[in-house]
Amino acid sequence: MNRFIYFDNLRSVTVLLTLAVLLLQPWAAFYEEGAVVAISIIFFISAYFGASALRIRTISFFLRDKWKRLGWPGMFLLLLGIEEQLVTGSLPVTSWVLPWLFLLFAGLALVKQVNHNVLQHRTASKPSLPFLLVFIALLAVALFLCQAFLPQILLIPYIAQIRPDWLFLSFFAFALGVYAFRHRWFTPSGYQPKGRALLGFAIMIGVYAAWMPGKGATILTALTPTLLLIASVLGLSACFRQQFNGHTAWSHTLHRLSYGLFFVSEPIILHAMWFLQPLAVAVWLKIVITALILAIYGYLLCRYALLHIPCFKSKG
């Protein structure tokens, strides 16, 4: 299928949001809701385009491509966590994204192996109320059980720290992306979210910031990120389709570099903050210095090194 430029732009901006989340971890409210938005968008769009690719390709070719794009870079990041733990004393928090996304694609390929027609297009439709209610109920229950009975953070020594609730959230965002592809959302003949969906996104951002910090496991703390996931996907896609459905020189450069920038961001931030930690300066100044280091060093590394490695080259 033809790529949607606004999806490319949205994913690129989401990478910048991820960098901001990593830089601004001391601000709990922004960190939590920013992570939910970033996870929702990245896994939804990845599933949408991944399902399209798997529909027209053989399973073996698809898995080889995903291993090249996600598998070995993800394994490298997990191994790099050992070095980061030894040097900085901190474990990475996003290293799980690439291996987890690869496992989700492998599971989708297995589903296709069992039912070859599972990814064929259905009649173009819009999100129905029964579907949305079932989706919201299932994810809210999953998040509630996760918050109530699982630790907030699972530590894999010397490799990474993983939030179980984010694993569930990303799984459902991925499933929603596959469903949207099958039912031809965002296509000319299918469902197109309206501008008012952006209002729903803005409302949920406010609700999340006001409600979530410091709360325990309740049905509301499970329902809020669930609604924010849906609002992020529909609201931001509507906004970008209307306002950012074309490439400029800046957006095209960011699109080409975004995957590599996502790949190198956490190691750069962890090491920069570790070296800056002894300085007797304000936290905000350390964050600004770290952001400048990331912007300059990350750009040079992506532009002149990673873009020459096949797995980091842009496909769009």
CSV table of N, CA, C and O in Angstrom, one decimal, residues 172-220:
chain,number,residue,atom,x,y,z
A,172,PHE,N,-1.7,-4.0,23.0
A,172,PHE,CA,-3.0,-3.6,22.6
A,172,PHE,C,-2.9,-2.5,21.5
A,172,PHE,O,-3.7,-2.5,20.5
A,173,ALA,N,-1.9,-1.6,21.6
A,173,ALA,CA,-1.7,-0.6,20.5
A,173,ALA,C,-1.3,-1.3,19.2
A,173,ALA,O,-1.8,-1.0,18.1
A,174,PHE,N,-0.5,-2.4,19.3
A,174,PHE,CA,-0.1,-3.2,18.1
A,174,PHE,C,-1.4,-3.9,17.5
A,174,PHE,O,-1.6,-3.8,16.3
A,175,ALA,N,-2.2,-4.5,18.4
A,175,ALA,CA,-3.4,-5.2,17.9
A,175,ALA,C,-4.3,-4.2,17.3
A,175,ALA,O,-5.0,-4.5,16.3
A,176,LEU,N,-4.4,-3.0,17.8
A,176,LEU,CA,-5.3,-2.0,17.2
A,176,LEU,C,-4.8,-1.6,15.8
A,176,LEU,O,-5.6,-1.3,14.9
A,177,GLY,N,-3.5,-1.5,15.6
A,177,GLY,CA,-2.9,-1.2,14.3
A,177,GLY,C,-3.3,-2.3,13.3
A,177,GLY,O,-3.6,-1.9,12.2
A,178,VAL,N,-3.2,-3.5,13.7
A,178,VAL,CA,-3.5,-4.6,12.8
A,178,VAL,C,-5.0,-4.6,12.4
A,178,VAL,O,-5.4,-4.7,11.3
A,179,TYR,N,-5.8,-4.3,13.4
A,179,TYR,CA,-7.3,-4.2,13.2
A,179,TYR,C,-7.6,-3.1,12.2
A,179,TYR,O,-8.4,-3.2,11.3
A,180,ALA,N,-6.9,-1.9,12.5
A,180,ALA,CA,-7.2,-0.8,11.6
A,180,ALA,C,-6.8,-1.0,10.2
A,180,ALA,O,-7.4,-0.6,9.2
A,181,PHE,N,-5.6,-1.8,10.0
A,181,PHE,CA,-5.2,-2.1,8.6
A,181,PHE,C,-6.3,-3.0,7.9
A,181,PHE,O,-6.6,-2.8,6.8
A,182,ARG,N,-6.7,-4.0,8.7
A,182,ARG,CA,-7.7,-5.0,8.1
A,182,ARG,C,-9.0,-4.3,7.7
A,182,ARG,O,-9.6,-4.7,6.7
A,183,HIS,N,-9.4,-3.3,8.4
A,183,HIS,CA,-10.6,-2.6,8.2
A,183,HIS,C,-10.4,-1.3,7.4
A,183,HIS,O,-11.4,-0.5,7.3
A,184,ARG,N,-9.3,-1.1,6.9
A,184,ARG,CA,-8.9,0.0,6.0
A,184,ARG,C,-9.2,1.4,6.5
A,184,ARG,O,-9.7,2.2,5.8
A,185,TRP,N,-8.9,1.5,7.8
A,185,TRP,CA,-9.0,2.9,8.4
A,185,TRP,C,-7.9,3.7,7.7
A,185,TRP,O,-6.9,3.2,7.3
A,186,PHE,N,-8.2,5.0,7.6
A,186,PHE,CA,-7.2,6.0,7.0
A,186,PHE,C,-7.0,5.9,5.5
A,186,PHE,O,-6.3,6.7,4.9
A,187,THR,N,-7.7,5.0,4.9
A,187,THR,CA,-7.6,4.9,3.4
A,187,THR,C,-8.6,5.8,2.8
A,187,THR,O,-9.6,6.2,3.5
A,188,PRO,N,-8.5,6.2,1.5
A,188,PRO,CA,-9.5,7.2,0.9
A,188,PRO,C,-10.9,6.7,1.0
A,188,PRO,O,-11.8,7.5,1.2
A,189,SER,N,-11.1,5.4,0.9
A,189,SER,CA,-12.5,4.8,1.0
A,189,SER,C,-12.9,4.4,2.4
A,189,SER,O,-14.1,4.0,2.6
A,190,GLY,N,-12.0,4.5,3.4
A,190,GLY,CA,-12.3,4.1,4.7
A,190,GLY,C,-12.4,5.2,5.7
A,190,GLY,O,-12.7,6.3,5.3
A,191,TYR,N,-12.3,4.9,7.0
A,191,TYR,CA,-12.5,5.8,8.0
A,191,TYR,C,-11.4,6.9,8.1
A,191,TYR,O,-10.2,6.5,8.0
A,192,GLN,N,-11.8,8.1,8.2
A,192,GLN,CA,-10.8,9.2,8.4
A,192,GLN,C,-11.2,9.9,9.7
A,192,GLN,O,-12.3,10.5,9.8
A,193,PRO,N,-10.4,10.0,10.7
A,193,PRO,CA,-10.7,10.7,11.9
A,193,PRO,C,-10.9,12.2,11.7
A,193,PRO,O,-10.2,12.8,10.9
A,194,LYS,N,-11.9,12.7,12.4
A,194,LYS,CA,-12.2,14.1,12.2
A,194,LYS,C,-11.3,15.0,13.2
A,194,LYS,O,-10.8,14.5,14.1
A,195,GLY,N,-11.4,16.3,12.9
A,195,GLY,CA,-10.6,17.2,13.7
A,195,GLY,C,-11.0,17.2,15.1
A,195,GLY,O,-10.1,17.5,16.0
A,196,ARG,N,-12.2,16.9,15.4
A,196,ARG,CA,-12.7,16.9,16.8
A,196,ARG,C,-12.0,15.8,17.7
A,196,ARG,O,-12.0,15.9,18.9
A,197,ALA,N,-11.4,14.9,17.0
A,197,ALA,CA,-10.7,13.8,17.7
A,197,ALA,C,-9.5,14.4,18.5
A,197,ALA,O,-9.1,13.9,19.5
A,198,LEU,N,-8.9,15.5,17.9
A,198,LEU,CA,-7.8,16.2,18.6
A,198,LEU,C,-8.2,16.8,19.9
A,198,LEU,O,-7.5,16.9,20.8
A,199,LEU,N,-9.5,17.3,19.9
A,199,LEU,CA,-10.0,17.8,21.2
A,199,LEU,C,-10.1,16.7,22.3
A,199,LEU,O,-9.7,16.9,23.4
A,200,GLY,N,-10.5,15.5,21.9
A,200,GLY,CA,-10.5,14.4,22.8
A,200,GLY,C,-9.1,14.1,23.3
A,200,GLY,O,-8.9,13.8,24.5
A,201,PHE,N,-8.1,14.2,22.4
A,201,PHE,CA,-6.7,14.0,22.8
A,201,PHE,C,-6.3,15.0,23.9
A,201,PHE,O,-5.7,14.7,24.9
A,202,ALA,N,-6.6,16.3,23.6
A,202,ALA,CA,-6.2,17.3,24.5
A,202,ALA,C,-6.9,17.1,25.9
A,202,ALA,O,-6.3,17.4,26.9
A,203,ILE,N,-8.1,16.7,25.9
A,203,ILE,CA,-8.9,16.5,27.1
A,203,ILE,C,-8.2,15.4,27.9
A,203,ILE,O,-8.0,15.5,29.1
A,204,MET,N,-7.8,14.3,27.2
A,204,MET,CA,-7.2,13.1,27.9
A,204,MET,C,-5.8,13.5,28.5
A,204,MET,O,-5.4,12.9,29.5
A,205,ILE,N,-5.1,14.3,27.8
A,205,ILE,CA,-3.8,14.8,28.3
A,205,ILE,C,-4.0,15.5,29.6
A,205,ILE,O,-3.3,15.3,30.6
A,206,GLY,N,-5.0,16.4,29.6
A,206,GLY,CA,-5.3,17.1,30.9
A,206,GLY,C,-5.7,16.2,32.0
A,206,GLY,O,-5.3,16.3,33.2
A,207,VAL,N,-6.6,15.2,31.7
A,207,VAL,CA,-7.1,14.3,32.7
A,207,VAL,C,-6.0,13.4,33.2
A,207,VAL,O,-5.9,13.2,34.4
A,208,TYR,N,-5.1,13.0,32.3
A,208,TYR,CA,-4.0,12.1,32.7
A,208,TYR,C,-3.1,12.9,33.7
A,208,TYR,O,-2.7,12.4,34.7
A,209,ALA,N,-2.7,14.1,33.3
A,209,ALA,CA,-1.8,14.9,34.1
A,209,ALA,C,-2.4,15.2,35.5
A,209,ALA,O,-1.7,15.2,36.5
A,210,ALA,N,-3.7,15.4,35.5
A,210,ALA,CA,-4.3,15.8,36.8
A,210,ALA,C,-4.6,14.6,37.7
A,210,ALA,O,-4.6,14.7,38.9
A,211,TRP,N,-4.8,13.4,37.1
A,211,TRP,CA,-5.3,12.3,37.9
A,211,TRP,C,-4.2,11.3,38.2
A,211,TRP,O,-4.2,10.8,39.3
A,212,MET,N,-3.4,10.9,37.3
A,212,MET,CA,-2.5,9.7,37.4
A,212,MET,C,-1.4,9.8,38.4
A,212,MET,O,-1.2,8.8,39.1
A,213,PRO,N,-0.6,10.9,38.5
A,213,PRO,CA,0.5,10.9,39.4
A,213,PRO,C,0.2,10.5,40.9
A,213,PRO,O,-0.7,11.1,41.5
A,214,GLY,N,0.9,9.5,41.4
A,214,GLY,CA,0.7,9.1,42.8
A,214,GLY,C,-0.5,8.2,43.1
A,214,GLY,O,-0.7,7.9,44.3
A,215,LYS,N,-1.3,7.9,42.1
A,215,LYS,CA,-2.4,7.0,42.4
A,215,LYS,C,-2.0,5.6,42.4
A,215,LYS,O,-1.1,5.1,41.7
A,216,GLY,N,-2.8,4.8,43.1
A,216,GLY,CA,-2.5,3.3,43.2
A,216,GLY,C,-3.3,2.6,42.1
A,216,GLY,O,-3.8,3.2,41.1
A,217,ALA,N,-3.5,1.3,42.3
A,217,ALA,CA,-4.2,0.5,41.3
A,217,ALA,C,-5.7,0.7,41.5
A,217,ALA,O,-6.3,0.1,42.4
A,218,THR,N,-6.4,1.4,40.6
A,218,THR,CA,-7.9,1.5,40.6
A,218,THR,C,-8.3,1.4,39.2
A,218,THR,O,-7.5,1.4,38.2
A,219,ILE,N,-9.6,1.2,39.0
A,219,ILE,CA,-10.2,1.1,37.7
A,219,ILE,C,-9.9,2.4,36.9
A,219,ILE,O,-9.7,2.3,35.7
A,220,LEU,N,-9.9,3.5,37.6
A,220,LEU,CA,-9.6,4.8,36.9
A,220,LEU,C,-8.2,4.9,36.4
A,220,LEU,O,-7.9,5.4,35.3
